[in-house]
Coordinates of C-alpha atoms in Angstrom, one line a residue:
Chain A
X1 CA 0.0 0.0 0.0
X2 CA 2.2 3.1 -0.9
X3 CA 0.9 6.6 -0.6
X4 CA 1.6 8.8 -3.1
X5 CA 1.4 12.1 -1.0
X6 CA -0.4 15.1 -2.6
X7 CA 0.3 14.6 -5.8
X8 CA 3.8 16.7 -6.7
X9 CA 6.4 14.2 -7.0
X10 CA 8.6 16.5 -5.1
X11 CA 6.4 15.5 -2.1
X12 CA 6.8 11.7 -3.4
X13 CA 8.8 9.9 -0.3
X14 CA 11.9 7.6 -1.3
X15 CA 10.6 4.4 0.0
X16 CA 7.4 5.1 -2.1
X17 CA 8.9 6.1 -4.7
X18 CA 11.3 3.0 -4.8
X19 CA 7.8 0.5 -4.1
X20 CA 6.3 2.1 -7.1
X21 CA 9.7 1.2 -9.2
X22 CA 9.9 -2.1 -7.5
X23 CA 6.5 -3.3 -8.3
X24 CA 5.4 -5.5 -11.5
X25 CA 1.7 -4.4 -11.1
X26 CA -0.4 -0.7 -10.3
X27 CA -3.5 -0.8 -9.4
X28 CA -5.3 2.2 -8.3
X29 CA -8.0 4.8 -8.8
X30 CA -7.5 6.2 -12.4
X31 CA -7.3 10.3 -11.6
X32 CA -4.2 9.3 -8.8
X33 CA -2.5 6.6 -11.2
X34 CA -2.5 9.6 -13.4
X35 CA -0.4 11.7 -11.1
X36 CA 2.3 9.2 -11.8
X37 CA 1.9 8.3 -15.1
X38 CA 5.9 8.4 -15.9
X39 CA 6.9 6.3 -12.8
X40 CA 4.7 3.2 -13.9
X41 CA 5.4 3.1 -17.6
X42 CA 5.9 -0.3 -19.3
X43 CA 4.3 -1.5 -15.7
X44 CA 0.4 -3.8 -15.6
X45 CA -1.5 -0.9 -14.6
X46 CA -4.8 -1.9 -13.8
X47 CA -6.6 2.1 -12.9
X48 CA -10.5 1.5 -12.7
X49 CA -12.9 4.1 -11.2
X50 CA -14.8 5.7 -8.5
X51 CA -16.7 3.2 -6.1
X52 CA -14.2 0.1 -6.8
X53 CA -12.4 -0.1 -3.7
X54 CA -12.9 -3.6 -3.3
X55 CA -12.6 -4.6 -6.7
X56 CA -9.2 -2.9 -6.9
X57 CA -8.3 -4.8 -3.1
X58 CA -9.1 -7.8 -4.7
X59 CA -7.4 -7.6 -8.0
X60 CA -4.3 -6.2 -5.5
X61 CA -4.6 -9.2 -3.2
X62 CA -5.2 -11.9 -6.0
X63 CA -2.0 -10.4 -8.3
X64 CA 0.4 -11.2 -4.9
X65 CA -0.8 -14.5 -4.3
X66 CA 0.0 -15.1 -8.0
X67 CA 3.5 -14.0 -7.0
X68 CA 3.3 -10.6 -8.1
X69 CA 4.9 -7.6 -6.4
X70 CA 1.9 -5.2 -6.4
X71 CA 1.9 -1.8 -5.3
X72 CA -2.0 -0.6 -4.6
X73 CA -1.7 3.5 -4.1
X74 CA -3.6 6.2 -2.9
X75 CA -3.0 9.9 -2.7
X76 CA -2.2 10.9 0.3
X77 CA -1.6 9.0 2.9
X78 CA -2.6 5.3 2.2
X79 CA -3.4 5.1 6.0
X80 CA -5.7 8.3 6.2
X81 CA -9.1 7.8 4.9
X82 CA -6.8 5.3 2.1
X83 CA -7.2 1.6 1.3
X84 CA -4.4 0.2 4.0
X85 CA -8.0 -0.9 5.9
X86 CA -9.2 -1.9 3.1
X87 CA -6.9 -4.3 2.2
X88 CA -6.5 -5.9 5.6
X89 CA -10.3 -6.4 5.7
X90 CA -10.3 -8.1 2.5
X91 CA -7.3 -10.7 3.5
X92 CA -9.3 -11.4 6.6
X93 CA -12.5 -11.6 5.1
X94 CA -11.1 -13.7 2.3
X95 CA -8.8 -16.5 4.6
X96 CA -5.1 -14.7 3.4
X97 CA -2.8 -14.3 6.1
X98 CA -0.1 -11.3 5.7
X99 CA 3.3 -10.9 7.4
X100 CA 5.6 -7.8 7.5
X101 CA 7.5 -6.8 4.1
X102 CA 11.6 -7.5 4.7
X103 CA 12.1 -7.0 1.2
X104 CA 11.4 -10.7 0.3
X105 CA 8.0 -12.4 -0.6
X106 CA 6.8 -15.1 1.5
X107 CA 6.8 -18.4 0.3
X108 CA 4.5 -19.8 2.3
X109 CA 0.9 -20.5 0.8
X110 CA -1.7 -18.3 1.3
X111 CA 0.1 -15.5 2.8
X112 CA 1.4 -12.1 1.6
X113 CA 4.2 -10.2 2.5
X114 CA 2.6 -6.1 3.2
X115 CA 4.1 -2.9 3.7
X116 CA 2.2 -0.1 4.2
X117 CA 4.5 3.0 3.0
X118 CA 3.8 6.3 4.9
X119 CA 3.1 9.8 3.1
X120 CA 2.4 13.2 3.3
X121 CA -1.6 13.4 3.6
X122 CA -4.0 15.5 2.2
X123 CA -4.5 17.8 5.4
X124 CA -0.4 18.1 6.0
X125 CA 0.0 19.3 2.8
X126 CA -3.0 21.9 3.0
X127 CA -2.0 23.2 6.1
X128 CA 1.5 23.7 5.0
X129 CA 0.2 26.1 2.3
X130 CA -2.7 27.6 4.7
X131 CA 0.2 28.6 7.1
X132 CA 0.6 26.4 10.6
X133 CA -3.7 26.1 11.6
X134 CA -2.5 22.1 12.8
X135 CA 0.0 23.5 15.7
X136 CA -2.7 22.4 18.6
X137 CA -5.2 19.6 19.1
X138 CA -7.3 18.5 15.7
X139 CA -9.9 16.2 14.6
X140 CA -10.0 14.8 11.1
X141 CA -14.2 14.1 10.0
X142 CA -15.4 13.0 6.7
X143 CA -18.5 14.1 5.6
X144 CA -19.6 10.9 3.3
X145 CA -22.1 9.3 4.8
X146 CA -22.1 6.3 2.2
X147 CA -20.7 3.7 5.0
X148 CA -20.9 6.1 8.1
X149 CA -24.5 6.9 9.3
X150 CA -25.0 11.0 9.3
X151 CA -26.3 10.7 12.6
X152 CA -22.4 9.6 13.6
X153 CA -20.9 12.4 11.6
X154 CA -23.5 14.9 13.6
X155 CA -22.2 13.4 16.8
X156 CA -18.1 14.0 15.7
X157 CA -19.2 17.3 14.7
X158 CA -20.6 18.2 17.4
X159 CA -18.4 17.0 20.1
X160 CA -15.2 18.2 17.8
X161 CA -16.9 21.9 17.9
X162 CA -17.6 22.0 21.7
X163 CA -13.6 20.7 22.7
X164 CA -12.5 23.5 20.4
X165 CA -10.5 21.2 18.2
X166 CA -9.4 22.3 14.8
X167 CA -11.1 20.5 12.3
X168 CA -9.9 19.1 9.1
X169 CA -13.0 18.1 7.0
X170 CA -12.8 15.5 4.4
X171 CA -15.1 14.8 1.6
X172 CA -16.9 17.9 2.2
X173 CA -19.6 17.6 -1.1
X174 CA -20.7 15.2 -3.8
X175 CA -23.3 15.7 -6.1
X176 CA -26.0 13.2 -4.6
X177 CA -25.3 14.8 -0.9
X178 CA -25.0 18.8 -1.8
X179 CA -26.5 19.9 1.5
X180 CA -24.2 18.2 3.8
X181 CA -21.6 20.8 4.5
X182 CA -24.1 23.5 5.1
X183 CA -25.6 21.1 7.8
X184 CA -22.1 20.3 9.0
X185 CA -21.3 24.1 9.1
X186 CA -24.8 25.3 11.4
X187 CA -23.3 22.2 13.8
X188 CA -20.3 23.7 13.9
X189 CA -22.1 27.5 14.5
X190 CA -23.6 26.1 17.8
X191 CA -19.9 26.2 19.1
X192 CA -17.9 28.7 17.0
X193 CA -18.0 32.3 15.8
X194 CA -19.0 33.1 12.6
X195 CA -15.3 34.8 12.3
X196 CA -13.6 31.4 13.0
X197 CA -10.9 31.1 9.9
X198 CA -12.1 28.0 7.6
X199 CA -9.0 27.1 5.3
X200 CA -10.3 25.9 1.6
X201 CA -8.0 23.9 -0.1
X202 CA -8.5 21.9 -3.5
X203 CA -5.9 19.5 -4.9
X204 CA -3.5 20.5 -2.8
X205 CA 0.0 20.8 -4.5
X206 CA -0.8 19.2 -7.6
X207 CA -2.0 20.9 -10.8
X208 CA -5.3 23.2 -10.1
X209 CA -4.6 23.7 -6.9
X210 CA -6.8 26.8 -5.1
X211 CA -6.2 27.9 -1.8
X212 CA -7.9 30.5 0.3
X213 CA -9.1 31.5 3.7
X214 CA -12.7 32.6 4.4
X215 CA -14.8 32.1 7.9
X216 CA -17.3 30.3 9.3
X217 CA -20.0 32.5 8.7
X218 CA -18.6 33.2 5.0
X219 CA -18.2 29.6 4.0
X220 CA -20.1 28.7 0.7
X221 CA -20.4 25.6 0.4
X222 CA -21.5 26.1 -3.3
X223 CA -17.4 26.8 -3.6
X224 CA -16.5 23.6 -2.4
X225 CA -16.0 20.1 -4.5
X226 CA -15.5 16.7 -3.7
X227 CA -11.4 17.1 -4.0
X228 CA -11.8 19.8 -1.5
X229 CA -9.9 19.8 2.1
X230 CA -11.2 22.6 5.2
X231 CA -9.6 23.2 7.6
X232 CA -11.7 24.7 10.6
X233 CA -9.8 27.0 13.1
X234 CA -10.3 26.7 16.8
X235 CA -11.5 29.5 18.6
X236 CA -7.6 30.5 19.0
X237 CA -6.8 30.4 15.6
X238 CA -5.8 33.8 13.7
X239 CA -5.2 34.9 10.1
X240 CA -2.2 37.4 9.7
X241 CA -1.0 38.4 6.5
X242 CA -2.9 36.0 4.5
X243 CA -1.9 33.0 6.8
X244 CA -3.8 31.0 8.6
X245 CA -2.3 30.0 12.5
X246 CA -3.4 28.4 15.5
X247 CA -1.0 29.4 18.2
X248 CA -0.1 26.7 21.1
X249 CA 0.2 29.3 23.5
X250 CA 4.0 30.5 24.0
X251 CA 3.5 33.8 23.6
X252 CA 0.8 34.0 26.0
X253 CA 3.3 32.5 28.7
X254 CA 6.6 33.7 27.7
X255 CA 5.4 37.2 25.8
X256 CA 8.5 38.5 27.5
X257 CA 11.1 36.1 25.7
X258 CA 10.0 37.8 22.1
Chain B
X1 CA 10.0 25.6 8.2
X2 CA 11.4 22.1 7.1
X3 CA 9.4 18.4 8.1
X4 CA 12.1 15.9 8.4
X5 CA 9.5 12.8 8.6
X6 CA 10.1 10.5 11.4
X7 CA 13.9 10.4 10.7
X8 CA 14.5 7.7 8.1
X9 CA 16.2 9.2 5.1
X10 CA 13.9 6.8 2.9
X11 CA 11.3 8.8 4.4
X12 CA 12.5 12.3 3.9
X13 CA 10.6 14.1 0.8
X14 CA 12.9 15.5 -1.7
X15 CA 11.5 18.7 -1.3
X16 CA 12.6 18.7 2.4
X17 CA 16.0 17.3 1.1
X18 CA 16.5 20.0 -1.2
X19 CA 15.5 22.9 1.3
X20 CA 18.2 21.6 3.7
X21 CA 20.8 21.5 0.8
X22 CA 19.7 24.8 -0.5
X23 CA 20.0 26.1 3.6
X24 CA 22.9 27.9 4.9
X25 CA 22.0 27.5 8.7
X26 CA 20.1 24.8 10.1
X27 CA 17.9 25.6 13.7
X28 CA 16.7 23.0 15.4
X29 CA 16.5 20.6 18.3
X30 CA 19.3 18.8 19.1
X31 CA 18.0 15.3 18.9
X32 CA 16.5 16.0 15.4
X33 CA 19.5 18.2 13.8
X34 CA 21.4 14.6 14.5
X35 CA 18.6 12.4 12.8
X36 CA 19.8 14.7 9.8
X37 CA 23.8 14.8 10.3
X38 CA 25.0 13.9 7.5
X39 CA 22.6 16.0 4.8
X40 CA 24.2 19.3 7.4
X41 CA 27.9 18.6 7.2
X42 CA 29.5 22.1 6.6
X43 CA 26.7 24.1 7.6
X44 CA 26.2 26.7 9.9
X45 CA 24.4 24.5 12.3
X46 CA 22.5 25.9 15.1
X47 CA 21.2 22.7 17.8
X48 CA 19.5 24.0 20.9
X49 CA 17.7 21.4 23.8
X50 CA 14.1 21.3 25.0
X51 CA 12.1 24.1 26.0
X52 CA 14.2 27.0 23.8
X53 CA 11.5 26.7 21.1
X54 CA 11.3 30.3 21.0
X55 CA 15.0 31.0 21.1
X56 CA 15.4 28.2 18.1
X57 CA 12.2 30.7 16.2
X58 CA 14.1 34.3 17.2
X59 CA 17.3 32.8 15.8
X60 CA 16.0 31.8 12.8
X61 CA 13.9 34.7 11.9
X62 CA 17.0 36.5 13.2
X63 CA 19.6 34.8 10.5
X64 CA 16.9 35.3 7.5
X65 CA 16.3 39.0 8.3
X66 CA 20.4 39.3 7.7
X67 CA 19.8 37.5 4.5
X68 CA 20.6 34.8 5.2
X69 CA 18.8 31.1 3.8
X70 CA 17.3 29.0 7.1
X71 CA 16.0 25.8 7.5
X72 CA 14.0 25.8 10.7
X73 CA 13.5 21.9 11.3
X74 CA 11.1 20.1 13.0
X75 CA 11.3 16.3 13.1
X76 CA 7.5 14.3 11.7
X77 CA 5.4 17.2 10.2
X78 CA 6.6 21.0 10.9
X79 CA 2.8 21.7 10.9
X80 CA 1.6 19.5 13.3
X81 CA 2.6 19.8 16.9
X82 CA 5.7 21.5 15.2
X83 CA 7.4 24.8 14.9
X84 CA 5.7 26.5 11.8
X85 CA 3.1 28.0 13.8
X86 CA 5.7 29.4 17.0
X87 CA 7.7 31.1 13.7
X88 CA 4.7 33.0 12.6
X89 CA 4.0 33.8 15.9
X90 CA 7.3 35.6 16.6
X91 CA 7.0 37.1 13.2
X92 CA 4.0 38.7 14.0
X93 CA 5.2 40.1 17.6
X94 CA 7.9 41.2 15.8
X95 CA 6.9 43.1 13.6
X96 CA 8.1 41.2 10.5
X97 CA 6.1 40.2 7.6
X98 CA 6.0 37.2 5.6
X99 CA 5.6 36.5 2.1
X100 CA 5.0 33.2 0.5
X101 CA 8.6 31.2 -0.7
X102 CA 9.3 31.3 -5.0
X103 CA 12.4 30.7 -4.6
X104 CA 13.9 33.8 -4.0
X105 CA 14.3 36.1 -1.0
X106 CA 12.6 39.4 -1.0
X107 CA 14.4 42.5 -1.2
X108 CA 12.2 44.2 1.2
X109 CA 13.2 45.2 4.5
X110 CA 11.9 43.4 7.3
X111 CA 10.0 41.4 5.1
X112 CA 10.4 37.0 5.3
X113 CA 10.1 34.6 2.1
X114 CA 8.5 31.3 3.8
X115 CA 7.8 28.1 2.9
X116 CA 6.3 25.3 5.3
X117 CA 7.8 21.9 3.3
X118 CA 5.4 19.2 4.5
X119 CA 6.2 15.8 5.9
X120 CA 5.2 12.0 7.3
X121 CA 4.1 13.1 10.8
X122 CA 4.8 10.7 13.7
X123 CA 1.3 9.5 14.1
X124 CA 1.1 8.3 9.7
X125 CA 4.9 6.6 10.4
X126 CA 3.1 5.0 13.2
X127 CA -0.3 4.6 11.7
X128 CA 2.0 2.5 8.8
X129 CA 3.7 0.3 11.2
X130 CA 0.5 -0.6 12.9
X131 CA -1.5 -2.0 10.1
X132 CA -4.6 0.5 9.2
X133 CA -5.7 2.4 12.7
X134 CA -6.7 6.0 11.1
X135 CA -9.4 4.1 8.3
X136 CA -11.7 6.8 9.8
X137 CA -12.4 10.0 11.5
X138 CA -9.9 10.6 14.2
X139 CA -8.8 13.2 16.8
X140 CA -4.9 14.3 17.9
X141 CA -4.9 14.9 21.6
X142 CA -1.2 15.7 23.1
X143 CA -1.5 15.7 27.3
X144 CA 1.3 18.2 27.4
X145 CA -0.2 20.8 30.2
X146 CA 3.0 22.4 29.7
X147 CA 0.5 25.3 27.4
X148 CA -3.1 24.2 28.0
X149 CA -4.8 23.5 30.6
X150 CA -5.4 20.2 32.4
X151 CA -9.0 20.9 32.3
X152 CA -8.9 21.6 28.2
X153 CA -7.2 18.6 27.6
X154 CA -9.8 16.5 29.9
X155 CA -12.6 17.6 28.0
X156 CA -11.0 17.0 24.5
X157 CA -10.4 13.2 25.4
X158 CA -13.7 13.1 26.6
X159 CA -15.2 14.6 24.1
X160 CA -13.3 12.4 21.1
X161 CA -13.9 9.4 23.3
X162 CA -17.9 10.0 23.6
X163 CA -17.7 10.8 19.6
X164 CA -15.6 7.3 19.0
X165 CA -12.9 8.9 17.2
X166 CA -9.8 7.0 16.8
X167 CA -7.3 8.9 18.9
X168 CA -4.0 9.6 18.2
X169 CA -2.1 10.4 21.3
X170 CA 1.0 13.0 21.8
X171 CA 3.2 13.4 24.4
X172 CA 1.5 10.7 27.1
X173 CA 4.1 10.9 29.5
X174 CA 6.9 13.5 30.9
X175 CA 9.0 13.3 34.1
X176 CA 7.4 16.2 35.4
X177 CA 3.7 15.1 35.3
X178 CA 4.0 11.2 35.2
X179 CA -0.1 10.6 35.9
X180 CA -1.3 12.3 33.2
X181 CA -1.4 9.3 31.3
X182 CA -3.4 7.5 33.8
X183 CA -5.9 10.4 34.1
X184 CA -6.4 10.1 30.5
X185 CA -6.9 6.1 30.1
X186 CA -9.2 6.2 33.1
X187 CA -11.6 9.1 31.0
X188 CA -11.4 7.1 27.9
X189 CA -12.2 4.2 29.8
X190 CA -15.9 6.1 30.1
X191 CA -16.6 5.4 26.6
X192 CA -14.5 3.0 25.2
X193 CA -14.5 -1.0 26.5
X194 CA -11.1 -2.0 28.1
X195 CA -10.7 -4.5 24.6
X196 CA -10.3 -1.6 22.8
X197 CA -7.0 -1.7 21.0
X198 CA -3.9 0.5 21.8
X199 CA -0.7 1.0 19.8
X200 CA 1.8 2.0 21.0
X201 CA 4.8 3.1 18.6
X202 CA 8.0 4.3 20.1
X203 CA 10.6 6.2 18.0
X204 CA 8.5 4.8 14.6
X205 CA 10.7 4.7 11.6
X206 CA 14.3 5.2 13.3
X207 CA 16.8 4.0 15.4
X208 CA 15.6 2.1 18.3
X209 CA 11.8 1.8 16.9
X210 CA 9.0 -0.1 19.2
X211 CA 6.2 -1.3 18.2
X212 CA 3.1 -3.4 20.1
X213 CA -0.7 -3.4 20.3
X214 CA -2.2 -3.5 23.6
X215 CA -5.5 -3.0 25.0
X216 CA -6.7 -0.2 27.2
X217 CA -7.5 -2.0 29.8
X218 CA -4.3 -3.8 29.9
X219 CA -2.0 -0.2 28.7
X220 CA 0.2 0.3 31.7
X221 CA 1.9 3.8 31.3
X222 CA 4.9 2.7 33.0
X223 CA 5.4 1.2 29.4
X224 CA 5.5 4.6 27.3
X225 CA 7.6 7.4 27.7
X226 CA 7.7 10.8 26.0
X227 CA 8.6 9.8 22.9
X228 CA 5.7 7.4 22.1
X229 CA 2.6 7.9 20.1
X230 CA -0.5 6.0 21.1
X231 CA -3.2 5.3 18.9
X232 CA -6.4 4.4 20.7
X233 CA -8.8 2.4 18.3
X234 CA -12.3 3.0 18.2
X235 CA -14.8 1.0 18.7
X236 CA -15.0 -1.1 15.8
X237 CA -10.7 -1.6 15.4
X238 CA -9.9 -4.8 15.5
X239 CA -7.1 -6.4 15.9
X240 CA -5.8 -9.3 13.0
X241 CA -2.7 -10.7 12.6
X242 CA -0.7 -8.8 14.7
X243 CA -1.7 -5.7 13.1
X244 CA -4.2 -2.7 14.0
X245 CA -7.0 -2.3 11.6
X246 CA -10.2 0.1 11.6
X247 CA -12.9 -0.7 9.4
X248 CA -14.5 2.5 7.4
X249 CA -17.7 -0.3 6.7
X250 CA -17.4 -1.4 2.8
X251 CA -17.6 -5.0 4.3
X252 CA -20.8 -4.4 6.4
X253 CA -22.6 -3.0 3.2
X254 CA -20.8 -4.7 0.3
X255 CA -19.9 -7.9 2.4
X256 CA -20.7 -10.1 -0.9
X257 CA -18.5 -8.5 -3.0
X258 CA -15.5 -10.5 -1.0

């Protein structure tokens, strides 16, 4: 499972970059497969589309027990909202064991040899062009309630607004669900100013990337697509000079030492 | 502001490589500036101990105000629990603006170039090593009182307990406040069932890494010290094959597609 970061190979690790060169067969969703088009040439690239996570963790799982090296990716960070869960829950459900990767496939029937390569996610690399809003205590919600009941999103929302955690929201719109954010953003009201800084970030160090800083109360949602990243202040957070920050409070203990 | 991933060169983005290269003076803490030794020989290194965050920020904003190229670095992700937000701080109280990095200076006076180079934060390095724990929505709680108050922290872990967020945990333990920990399993022990899986990842992705799931029930905080992240799994993480896995739910509603 290697994550392929934001997109910019420049954010590309070593290790992942390496798995991707190692590997005999990509499989993946077709927009991220894209992103490395030039690493995987001459590879068996097997891109399908949206809604085929399982297929893809199946054709993954099946190609190494044919004695394939397989890299599966996903932008960001494979372990963050990826398909690392996905992959485990598929072994499991289908009888394969897994061991740890030491470079080496197993030889033992039935069992695959995984590594699950770390990356820059899609909320590191928003904040980093936001400014520093991640510098305290933050919660990470998804808004797609096509395996989560809303009624447990509501409940994350909620409780995430009253501790006063920043909040990085994830799938914030998709065309059969437009009203969601607008609902997510009244829950978040109840506990927040309407001049608390909302980050909007959309693809994120790759090509067409947008970036901008609104509020709370200025959010519209109709500005916001599916490959769209927020990133709701706390009340702390400030916006100087067109950067978003959420101090962890030195300066209000050690003003002096500035 | 430079993210130096969790210390393994194979996990160093070559963005964050080429910023150090392309630095004339390195700031940073001690223990990280050595992660990064070799990449520094030469350089006008600059390695300071704990608690002189705001000296390492004055230097640095200090050296690039006499034109000077700086890498502040921070080791995992600069923009989580890192320095990038302290240097914007200090900027601010200062007095001295920013502008966003293109690769030059500005000739203003008083006036900063900045970049904030993204990384693999501690909790994705030890996400990876796990299995799959952060499948799904998830909250970062660090139980340093050191800046916030006891009483803050408290009702965040409460709060992302009662919400059954997975929970990333930073800075469990420190001489000065050894029951901390304790206080904080005993109010996640409100919501969550003492089965509920605990990772606990020592120095993930470097020299003397440790890695085991326990439960919370059975978590003893003699075990962890400060430089171990815990990841608390919600209610549905499971535990299979020695590795950590939460379940976003394509099995419960596509559960004959496997």
């Amino acid at each position: 499972m290697v994550s392929l970061g934001p997109g910019d190979a420049r954010h590309l690790t070593p290790r992942a970059r390496e798995a991707l060169e190692q590997a005999e067969v990509i499989v993946g969703y077709k927009t991220y497969v894209d992103l490395i088009g030039s690493l995987v040439e001459g590879k068996d690239v097997r891109a399908s589309g949206m809604r085929r996570e399982i297929a893809r963790c199946r054709e993954a799982v099946s190609a190494a027990l044919d004695g394939r090296r397989v890299a599966l990716v996903s932008s960001g960070d494979a372990g963050i909202y990826g398909m690392a869960g996905l992959v485990f829950d598929v072994c499991r459900a289908q009888g394969v064991r897994v061991k740890t990767w030491d470079g080496a496939e197993t030889s033992e029937e039935g069992c695959l040899s995984v590594e699950v390569v770390p990356g820059v996610a899609a909320f590191n690399a928003a904040a980093a062009l936001l400014g520093a809003p991640l510098m305290h205590d933050f919660a990470a919600v998804s808004l797609s309630d096509h395996l989560t009941p809303w009624e447990l999103i509501e409940k994350r929302l909620d409780a995430a607004g009253a501790a006063d955690f920043v909040i990085a929201v994830y799938n914030p719109r998709s065309k059969s669900r437009p009203d969601l954010l607008e609902k997510a953003r009244r829950i978040l009201m109840r506990h927040r100013s309407p001049e608390t800084p909302v980050g909007v970030v959309q693809k994120a160090m790759r090509e067409g990337q947008r970036c901008r800083i609104t509020t709370l109360g200025g959010l519209n949602p109709e500005d916001v697509d599916m490959q769209t990243v927020l990133l709701v202040g706390n009340s702390r957070t400030y916006v100087w000079e067109g950067r978003m920050v959420t101090p962890r409070g030195y300066l209000d203990k050690y003003a002096g030492d500035v």
